[in-house]
């Protein structure tokens, strides 16, 4: 069993930058545009296929009946016949029996509770020393959404705080910062870990207070939103930097990730309009992130601000920051400990020869990645209901589809049959949008500003209550239902929000019913 060592530049080591800084590729050039899709083995589309894709993904103007294939939001991978609490935990419907065994094994690792090192169960030790959860499933409840703490006794295991400071306040070089998502808080890093192994202090505890914010609808109905305020108490390693930026994050749902990963980059970028050239008030733009796996900048797809390029890297970052587990992408056994946390760095880790001198070796990471890529999207419900069809028309007329793009067709992928050439309905453009000051966390992430968020996919949103046991929505769960989530929209979505706010109650109810059918 090895011991943790203090690194002269903890952030360069922890985020895999040591091999990066010598690259000839300049940071400014790298950030200019996404650089391809090395995570996918693709077969090019023929001209005939491209024409078919353009036809099938064109927006509809007929709301008298469902569109062809609309009941299948994930194409052939769509799950039918399960609207229960396990609806987000099933494998792609088009998966072979042989590959389904890998899905089952990945599920086992996703649910696995890790323990402190050293332990007699060497394949399960290495937790921490500081962490937020002991298992992936603790945050992603039934593979669905997490929620804010509900009361004083709730540990809030499915929610955490991201940390950073302004780049101009950091001691790190501009070169190093260009390969980090944000400038780490000097003492506590990029994430607040509120749990720790025996003998190691936790970093601190998140506190939330809410203020009522009444909103009057067009018909006189008053909806009371809750405005959260975040702070950190019980800090164990000294005060936070005076310029600290706090960003609350609730664990998102897991369904359809492999399909989102398989959307052609060119099709996502075709929706980008960073300068609002068409004058519609919508300025979606891509996030560009450093990929430690592929050694290049790539299009960000995952996370609430599109801060990760692939499912595998998103999984490795969760192992690293949420559980303190080393992987081949982030191999340091100390997890998120910083140079200021000497006891944390000195604690034993769980790196073992059986796992390739890691705590979660490539077999574990690959199986969890396969599992995450293949969590099926449930079929639509009540799709022919007249109220649902009316709500769909309102969704389009209000301008919601300007960001919540209904349809894409995935790449042809010879080695990923479940995701290959599927017509999917995720209701996201995968781009960043300014959502206004009301939803701002005032914390940047790669190219995302403090007011920008990736458009959240809406597929499966109507099953949130059934799967996760609550209906909390948005990045920090402040919205307690779909209407509250809409009323929080601002910035580029302000016009759409105001249209919904002024709707007659019958139209508003139809819109909500449509969203509940997704």
mmCIF file with all atom_site columns, N, CA and C in Angstrom, residues 386-440:
data_model
loop_
_atom_site.group_PDB
_atom_site.id
_atom_site.type_symbol
_atom_site.label_atom_id
_atom_site.label_alt_id
_atom_site.label_comp_id
_atom_site.label_asym_id
_atom_site.label_entity_id
_atom_site.label_seq_id
_atom_site.pdbx_PDB_ins_code
_atom_site.Cartn_x
_atom_site.Cartn_y
_atom_site.Cartn_z
_atom_site.occupancy
_atom_site.B_iso_or_equiv
_atom_site.pdbx_formal_charge
_atom_site.auth_seq_id
_atom_site.auth_comp_id
_atom_site.auth_asym_id
_atom_site.auth_atom_id
_atom_site.pdbx_PDB_model_num
ATOM 1   N N  . UNK A 1 386 ? -55.316 14.723 -26.770 1.00 0.00 ? 386 UNK A N  1
ATOM 2   C CA . UNK A 1 386 ? -55.489 16.060 -27.360 1.00 0.00 ? 386 UNK A CA 1
ATOM 3   C C  . UNK A 1 386 ? -54.820 17.170 -26.549 1.00 0.00 ? 386 UNK A C  1
ATOM 4   N N  . UNK A 1 387 ? -54.849 17.064 -25.223 1.00 0.00 ? 387 UNK A N  1
ATOM 5   C CA . UNK A 1 387 ? -54.201 18.088 -24.397 1.00 0.00 ? 387 UNK A CA 1
ATOM 6   C C  . UNK A 1 387 ? -52.688 18.056 -24.581 1.00 0.00 ? 387 UNK A C  1
ATOM 7   N N  . UNK A 1 388 ? -52.120 16.854 -24.731 1.00 0.00 ? 388 UNK A N  1
ATOM 8   C CA . UNK A 1 388 ? -50.682 16.730 -24.969 1.00 0.00 ? 388 UNK A CA 1
ATOM 9   C C  . UNK A 1 388 ? -50.311 17.332 -26.318 1.00 0.00 ? 388 UNK A C  1
ATOM 10  N N  . UNK A 1 389 ? -51.107 17.059 -27.338 1.00 0.00 ? 389 UNK A N  1
ATOM 11  C CA . UNK A 1 389 ? -50.833 17.623 -28.658 1.00 0.00 ? 389 UNK A CA 1
ATOM 12  C C  . UNK A 1 389 ? -50.964 19.146 -28.642 1.00 0.00 ? 389 UNK A C  1
ATOM 13  N N  . UNK A 1 390 ? -51.949 19.660 -27.917 1.00 0.00 ? 390 UNK A N  1
ATOM 14  C CA . UNK A 1 390 ? -52.079 21.117 -27.777 1.00 0.00 ? 390 UNK A CA 1
ATOM 15  C C  . UNK A 1 390 ? -50.860 21.675 -27.041 1.00 0.00 ? 390 UNK A C  1
ATOM 16  N N  . UNK A 1 391 ? -50.416 20.995 -25.998 1.00 0.00 ? 391 UNK A N  1
ATOM 17  C CA . UNK A 1 391 ? -49.231 21.437 -25.278 1.00 0.00 ? 391 UNK A CA 1
ATOM 18  C C  . UNK A 1 391 ? -47.990 21.423 -26.147 1.00 0.00 ? 391 UNK A C  1
ATOM 19  N N  . UNK A 1 392 ? -47.884 20.443 -27.030 1.00 0.00 ? 392 UNK A N  1
ATOM 20  C CA . UNK A 1 392 ? -46.750 20.382 -27.951 1.00 0.00 ? 392 UNK A CA 1
ATOM 21  C C  . UNK A 1 392 ? -46.752 21.595 -28.880 1.00 0.00 ? 392 UNK A C  1
ATOM 22  N N  . UNK A 1 393 ? -47.926 21.939 -29.397 1.00 0.00 ? 393 UNK A N  1
ATOM 23  C CA . UNK A 1 393 ? -48.026 23.108 -30.265 1.00 0.00 ? 393 UNK A CA 1
ATOM 24  C C  . UNK A 1 393 ? -47.595 24.373 -29.527 1.00 0.00 ? 393 UNK A C  1
ATOM 25  N N  . UNK A 1 394 ? -48.025 24.514 -28.282 1.00 0.00 ? 394 UNK A N  1
ATOM 26  C CA . UNK A 1 394 ? -47.624 25.664 -27.480 1.00 0.00 ? 394 UNK A CA 1
ATOM 27  C C  . UNK A 1 394 ? -46.122 25.673 -27.216 1.00 0.00 ? 394 UNK A C  1
ATOM 28  N N  . UNK A 1 395 ? -45.535 24.492 -26.997 1.00 0.00 ? 395 UNK A N  1
ATOM 29  C CA . UNK A 1 395 ? -44.097 24.362 -26.778 1.00 0.00 ? 395 UNK A CA 1
ATOM 30  C C  . UNK A 1 395 ? -43.337 24.912 -27.976 1.00 0.00 ? 395 UNK A C  1
ATOM 31  N N  . UNK A 1 396 ? -43.813 24.589 -29.178 1.00 0.00 ? 396 UNK A N  1
ATOM 32  C CA . UNK A 1 396 ? -43.181 25.087 -30.395 1.00 0.00 ? 396 UNK A CA 1
ATOM 33  C C  . UNK A 1 396 ? -43.451 26.573 -30.587 1.00 0.00 ? 396 UNK A C  1
ATOM 34  N N  . UNK A 1 397 ? -44.717 26.985 -30.440 1.00 0.00 ? 397 UNK A N  1
ATOM 35  C CA . UNK A 1 397 ? -45.079 28.380 -30.688 1.00 0.00 ? 397 UNK A CA 1
ATOM 36  C C  . UNK A 1 397 ? -44.407 29.338 -29.713 1.00 0.00 ? 397 UNK A C  1
ATOM 37  N N  . UNK A 1 398 ? -44.176 28.885 -28.475 1.00 0.00 ? 398 UNK A N  1
ATOM 38  C CA . UNK A 1 398 ? -43.570 29.733 -27.456 1.00 0.00 ? 398 UNK A CA 1
ATOM 39  C C  . UNK A 1 398 ? -42.088 29.934 -27.686 1.00 0.00 ? 398 UNK A C  1
ATOM 40  N N  . UNK A 1 399 ? -41.471 29.105 -28.505 1.00 0.00 ? 399 UNK A N  1
ATOM 41  C CA . UNK A 1 399 ? -40.050 29.226 -28.807 1.00 0.00 ? 399 UNK A CA 1
ATOM 42  C C  . UNK A 1 399 ? -39.157 28.323 -27.986 1.00 0.00 ? 399 UNK A C  1
ATOM 43  N N  . UNK A 1 400 ? -39.759 27.379 -27.256 1.00 0.00 ? 400 UNK A N  1
ATOM 44  C CA . UNK A 1 400 ? -38.958 26.484 -26.421 1.00 0.00 ? 400 UNK A CA 1
ATOM 45  C C  . UNK A 1 400 ? -37.987 25.643 -27.246 1.00 0.00 ? 400 UNK A C  1
ATOM 46  N N  . UNK A 1 401 ? -38.384 25.331 -28.499 1.00 0.00 ? 401 UNK A N  1
ATOM 47  C CA . UNK A 1 401 ? -37.529 24.481 -29.327 1.00 0.00 ? 401 UNK A CA 1
ATOM 48  C C  . UNK A 1 401 ? -36.289 25.214 -29.833 1.00 0.00 ? 401 UNK A C  1
ATOM 49  N N  . UNK A 1 402 ? -36.202 26.531 -29.596 1.00 0.00 ? 402 UNK A N  1
ATOM 50  C CA . UNK A 1 402 ? -34.990 27.255 -29.991 1.00 0.00 ? 402 UNK A CA 1
ATOM 51  C C  . UNK A 1 402 ? -33.773 26.748 -29.227 1.00 0.00 ? 402 UNK A C  1
ATOM 52  N N  . UNK A 1 403 ? -33.992 26.244 -28.009 1.00 0.00 ? 403 UNK A N  1
ATOM 53  C CA . UNK A 1 403 ? -32.914 25.654 -27.219 1.00 0.00 ? 403 UNK A CA 1
ATOM 54  C C  . UNK A 1 403 ? -33.135 24.154 -27.009 1.00 0.00 ? 403 UNK A C  1
ATOM 55  N N  . UNK A 1 404 ? -34.363 23.792 -26.686 1.00 0.00 ? 404 UNK A N  1
ATOM 56  C CA . UNK A 1 404 ? -34.695 22.380 -26.460 1.00 0.00 ? 404 UNK A CA 1
ATOM 57  C C  . UNK A 1 404 ? -35.006 21.722 -27.806 1.00 0.00 ? 404 UNK A C  1
ATOM 58  N N  . UNK A 1 405 ? -33.947 21.562 -28.628 1.00 0.00 ? 405 UNK A N  1
ATOM 59  C CA . UNK A 1 405 ? -34.083 20.983 -29.963 1.00 0.00 ? 405 UNK A CA 1
ATOM 60  C C  . UNK A 1 405 ? -34.647 19.571 -29.865 1.00 0.00 ? 405 UNK A C  1
ATOM 61  N N  . UNK A 1 406 ? -35.776 19.299 -30.519 1.00 0.00 ? 406 UNK A N  1
ATOM 62  C CA . UNK A 1 406 ? -36.409 17.991 -30.313 1.00 0.00 ? 406 UNK A CA 1
ATOM 63  C C  . UNK A 1 406 ? -35.596 16.809 -30.820 1.00 0.00 ? 406 UNK A C  1
ATOM 64  N N  . UNK A 1 407 ? -35.046 16.894 -32.052 1.00 0.00 ? 407 UNK A N  1
ATOM 65  C CA . UNK A 1 407 ? -34.581 15.676 -32.717 1.00 0.00 ? 407 UNK A CA 1
ATOM 66  C C  . UNK A 1 407 ? -33.154 15.791 -33.250 1.00 0.00 ? 407 UNK A C  1
ATOM 67  N N  . UNK A 1 408 ? -32.459 14.661 -33.194 1.00 0.00 ? 408 UNK A N  1
ATOM 68  C CA . UNK A 1 408 ? -31.177 14.470 -33.865 1.00 0.00 ? 408 UNK A CA 1
ATOM 69  C C  . UNK A 1 408 ? -31.138 13.040 -34.400 1.00 0.00 ? 408 UNK A C  1
ATOM 70  N N  . UNK A 1 409 ? -30.201 12.776 -35.299 1.00 0.00 ? 409 UNK A N  1
ATOM 71  C CA . UNK A 1 409 ? -29.873 11.406 -35.702 1.00 0.00 ? 409 UNK A CA 1
ATOM 72  C C  . UNK A 1 409 ? -28.413 11.178 -35.371 1.00 0.00 ? 409 UNK A C  1
ATOM 73  N N  . UNK A 1 410 ? -28.123 10.099 -34.679 1.00 0.00 ? 410 UNK A N  1
ATOM 74  C CA . UNK A 1 410 ? -26.763 9.825  -34.229 1.00 0.00 ? 410 UNK A CA 1
ATOM 75  C C  . UNK A 1 410 ? -25.877 9.327  -35.373 1.00 0.00 ? 410 UNK A C  1
ATOM 76  N N  . UNK A 1 411 ? -24.574 9.354  -35.123 1.00 0.00 ? 411 UNK A N  1
ATOM 77  C CA . UNK A 1 411 ? -23.601 8.786  -36.060 1.00 0.00 ? 411 UNK A CA 1
ATOM 78  C C  . UNK A 1 411 ? -23.880 7.309  -36.316 1.00 0.00 ? 411 UNK A C  1
ATOM 79  N N  . UNK A 1 412 ? -23.390 6.826  -37.458 1.00 0.00 ? 412 UNK A N  1
ATOM 80  C CA . UNK A 1 412 ? -23.250 5.372  -37.632 1.00 0.00 ? 412 UNK A CA 1
ATOM 81  C C  . UNK A 1 412 ? -21.999 4.934  -36.862 1.00 0.00 ? 412 UNK A C  1
ATOM 82  N N  . UNK A 1 413 ? -22.169 3.982  -35.946 1.00 0.00 ? 413 UNK A N  1
ATOM 83  C CA . UNK A 1 413 ? -21.093 3.559  -35.056 1.00 0.00 ? 413 UNK A CA 1
ATOM 84  C C  . UNK A 1 413 ? -20.969 2.042  -35.111 1.00 0.00 ? 413 UNK A C  1
ATOM 85  N N  . UNK A 1 414 ? -20.030 1.522  -35.900 1.00 0.00 ? 414 UNK A N  1
ATOM 86  C CA . UNK A 1 414 ? -19.904 0.070  -36.050 1.00 0.00 ? 414 UNK A CA 1
ATOM 87  C C  . UNK A 1 414 ? -19.683 -0.680 -34.744 1.00 0.00 ? 414 UNK A C  1
ATOM 88  N N  . UNK A 1 415 ? -19.003 -0.047 -33.763 1.00 0.00 ? 415 UNK A N  1
ATOM 89  C CA . UNK A 1 415 ? -18.703 -0.744 -32.517 1.00 0.00 ? 415 UNK A CA 1
ATOM 90  C C  . UNK A 1 415 ? -19.649 -0.368 -31.378 1.00 0.00 ? 415 UNK A C  1
ATOM 91  N N  . UNK A 1 416 ? -20.670 0.440  -31.659 1.00 0.00 ? 416 UNK A N  1
ATOM 92  C CA . UNK A 1 416 ? -21.668 0.797  -30.663 1.00 0.00 ? 416 UNK A CA 1
ATOM 93  C C  . UNK A 1 416 ? -23.064 0.639  -31.274 1.00 0.00 ? 416 UNK A C  1
ATOM 94  N N  . UNK A 1 417 ? -23.499 -0.592 -31.472 1.00 0.00 ? 417 UNK A N  1
ATOM 95  C CA . UNK A 1 417 ? -24.776 -0.810 -32.180 1.00 0.00 ? 417 UNK A CA 1
ATOM 96  C C  . UNK A 1 417 ? -25.974 -0.186 -31.492 1.00 0.00 ? 417 UNK A C  1
ATOM 97  N N  . UNK A 1 418 ? -25.931 -0.067 -30.174 1.00 0.00 ? 418 UNK A N  1
ATOM 98  C CA . UNK A 1 418 ? -27.078 0.490  -29.452 1.00 0.00 ? 418 UNK A CA 1
ATOM 99  C C  . UNK A 1 418 ? -27.304 1.962  -29.796 1.00 0.00 ? 418 UNK A C  1
ATOM 100 N N  . UNK A 1 419 ? -26.198 2.687  -30.087 1.00 0.00 ? 419 UNK A N  1
ATOM 101 C CA . UNK A 1 419 ? -26.312 4.115  -30.366 1.00 0.00 ? 419 UNK A CA 1
ATOM 102 C C  . UNK A 1 419 ? -26.235 4.451  -31.848 1.00 0.00 ? 419 UNK A C  1
ATOM 103 N N  . UNK A 1 420 ? -26.061 3.456  -32.695 1.00 0.00 ? 420 UNK A N  1
ATOM 104 C CA . UNK A 1 420 ? -25.742 3.696  -34.095 1.00 0.00 ? 420 UNK A CA 1
ATOM 105 C C  . UNK A 1 420 ? -26.966 4.089  -34.930 1.00 0.00 ? 420 UNK A C  1
ATOM 106 N N  . UNK A 1 421 ? -26.898 5.244  -35.562 1.00 0.00 ? 421 UNK A N  1
ATOM 107 C CA . UNK A 1 421 ? -27.876 5.752  -36.541 1.00 0.00 ? 421 UNK A CA 1
ATOM 108 C C  . UNK A 1 421 ? -29.305 5.667  -36.014 1.00 0.00 ? 421 UNK A C  1
ATOM 109 N N  . UNK A 1 422 ? -29.506 6.274  -34.851 1.00 0.00 ? 422 UNK A N  1
ATOM 110 C CA . UNK A 1 422 ? -30.823 6.296  -34.221 1.00 0.00 ? 422 UNK A CA 1
ATOM 111 C C  . UNK A 1 422 ? -31.413 7.706  -34.307 1.00 0.00 ? 422 UNK A C  1
ATOM 112 N N  . UNK A 1 423 ? -32.693 7.779  -34.645 1.00 0.00 ? 423 UNK A N  1
ATOM 113 C CA . UNK A 1 423 ? -33.437 9.027  -34.519 1.00 0.00 ? 423 UNK A CA 1
ATOM 114 C C  . UNK A 1 423 ? -33.829 9.188  -33.060 1.00 0.00 ? 423 UNK A C  1
ATOM 115 N N  . UNK A 1 424 ? -33.323 10.242 -32.426 1.00 0.00 ? 424 UNK A N  1
ATOM 116 C CA . UNK A 1 424 ? -33.562 10.423 -30.995 1.00 0.00 ? 424 UNK A CA 1
ATOM 117 C C  . UNK A 1 424 ? -34.246 11.776 -30.750 1.00 0.00 ? 424 UNK A C  1
ATOM 118 N N  . UNK A 1 425 ? -34.931 11.861 -29.610 1.00 0.00 ? 425 UNK A N  1
ATOM 119 C CA . UNK A 1 425 ? -35.713 13.046 -29.264 1.00 0.00 ? 425 UNK A CA 1
ATOM 120 C C  . UNK A 1 425 ? -35.302 13.515 -27.856 1.00 0.00 ? 425 UNK A C  1
ATOM 121 N N  . UNK A 1 426 ? -34.123 14.129 -27.705 1.00 0.00 ? 426 UNK A N  1
ATOM 122 C CA . UNK A 1 426 ? -33.653 14.496 -26.360 1.00 0.00 ? 426 UNK A CA 1
ATOM 123 C C  . UNK A 1 426 ? -34.111 15.870 -25.882 1.00 0.00 ? 426 UNK A C  1
ATOM 124 N N  . UNK A 1 427 ? -34.568 16.734 -26.801 1.00 0.00 ? 427 UNK A N  1
ATOM 125 C CA . UNK A 1 427 ? -35.002 18.091 -26.444 1.00 0.00 ? 427 UNK A CA 1
ATOM 126 C C  . UNK A 1 427 ? -33.873 18.890 -25.794 1.00 0.00 ? 427 UNK A C  1
ATOM 127 N N  . UNK A 1 428 ? -32.743 18.915 -26.463 1.00 0.00 ? 428 UNK A N  1
ATOM 128 C CA . UNK A 1 428 ? -31.607 19.746 -26.075 1.00 0.00 ? 428 UNK A CA 1
ATOM 129 C C  . UNK A 1 428 ? -30.776 20.026 -27.309 1.00 0.00 ? 428 UNK A C  1
ATOM 130 N N  . UNK A 1 429 ? -30.155 21.209 -27.348 1.00 0.00 ? 429 UNK A N  1
ATOM 131 C CA . UNK A 1 429 ? -29.211 21.499 -28.424 1.00 0.00 ? 429 UNK A CA 1
ATOM 132 C C  . UNK A 1 429 ? -27.774 21.263 -27.987 1.00 0.00 ? 429 UNK A C  1
ATOM 133 N N  . UNK A 1 430 ? -27.552 20.875 -26.703 1.00 0.00 ? 430 UNK A N  1
ATOM 134 C CA . UNK A 1 430 ? -26.229 20.589 -26.147 1.00 0.00 ? 430 UNK A CA 1
ATOM 135 C C  . UNK A 1 430 ? -25.342 21.828 -26.079 1.00 0.00 ? 430 UNK A C  1
ATOM 136 N N  . UNK A 1 431 ? -25.933 23.005 -26.207 1.00 0.00 ? 431 UNK A N  1
ATOM 137 C CA . UNK A 1 431 ? -25.169 24.244 -26.225 1.00 0.00 ? 431 UNK A CA 1
ATOM 138 C C  . UNK A 1 431 ? -25.365 25.041 -24.938 1.00 0.00 ? 431 UNK A C  1
ATOM 139 N N  . UNK A 1 432 ? -24.499 26.031 -24.728 1.00 0.00 ? 432 UNK A N  1
ATOM 140 C CA . UNK A 1 432 ? -24.598 26.932 -23.595 1.00 0.00 ? 432 UNK A CA 1
ATOM 141 C C  . UNK A 1 432 ? -25.517 28.099 -23.937 1.00 0.00 ? 432 UNK A C  1
ATOM 142 N N  . UNK A 1 433 ? -26.335 28.489 -22.946 1.00 0.00 ? 433 UNK A N  1
ATOM 143 C CA . UNK A 1 433 ? -27.199 29.657 -23.112 1.00 0.00 ? 433 UNK A CA 1
ATOM 144 C C  . UNK A 1 433 ? -27.172 30.506 -21.853 1.00 0.00 ? 433 UNK A C  1
ATOM 145 N N  . UNK A 1 434 ? -27.241 31.812 -22.045 1.00 0.00 ? 434 UNK A N  1
ATOM 146 C CA . UNK A 1 434 ? -27.345 32.753 -20.928 1.00 0.00 ? 434 UNK A CA 1
ATOM 147 C C  . UNK A 1 434 ? -28.765 32.665 -20.379 1.00 0.00 ? 434 UNK A C  1
ATOM 148 N N  . UNK A 1 435 ? -28.870 32.214 -19.130 1.00 0.00 ? 435 UNK A N  1
ATOM 149 C CA . UNK A 1 435 ? -30.180 32.025 -18.509 1.00 0.00 ? 435 UNK A CA 1
ATOM 150 C C  . UNK A 1 435 ? -30.541 33.157 -17.554 1.00 0.00 ? 435 UNK A C  1
ATOM 151 N N  . UNK A 1 436 ? -29.778 34.247 -17.593 1.00 0.00 ? 436 UNK A N  1
ATOM 152 C CA . UNK A 1 436 ? -30.118 35.419 -16.816 1.00 0.00 ? 436 UNK A CA 1
ATOM 153 C C  . UNK A 1 436 ? -29.582 35.390 -15.400 1.00 0.00 ? 436 UNK A C  1
ATOM 154 N N  . UNK A 1 437 ? -29.687 36.507 -14.691 1.00 0.00 ? 437 UNK A N  1
ATOM 155 C CA . UNK A 1 437 ? -29.120 36.600 -13.344 1.00 0.00 ? 437 UNK A CA 1
ATOM 156 C C  . UNK A 1 437 ? -29.835 35.746 -12.308 1.00 0.00 ? 437 UNK A C  1
ATOM 157 N N  . UNK A 1 438 ? -31.106 35.434 -12.528 1.00 0.00 ? 438 UNK A N  1
ATOM 158 C CA . UNK A 1 438 ? -31.839 34.647 -11.538 1.00 0.00 ? 438 UNK A CA 1
ATOM 159 C C  . UNK A 1 438 ? -31.272 33.265 -11.339 1.00 0.00 ? 438 UNK A C  1
ATOM 160 N N  . UNK A 1 439 ? -30.789 32.642 -12.394 1.00 0.00 ? 439 UNK A N  1
ATOM 161 C CA . UNK A 1 439 ? -30.226 31.291 -12.321 1.00 0.00 ? 439 UNK A CA 1
ATOM 162 C C  . UNK A 1 439 ? -28.697 31.301 -12.282 1.00 0.00 ? 439 UNK A C  1
ATOM 163 N N  . UNK A 1 440 ? -28.093 32.480 -12.310 1.00 0.00 ? 440 UNK A N  1
ATOM 164 C CA . UNK A 1 440 ? -26.634 32.550 -12.385 1.00 0.00 ? 440 UNK A CA 1
ATOM 165 C C  . UNK A 1 440 ? -25.976 31.992 -11.127 1.00 0.00 ? 440 UNK A C  1
#
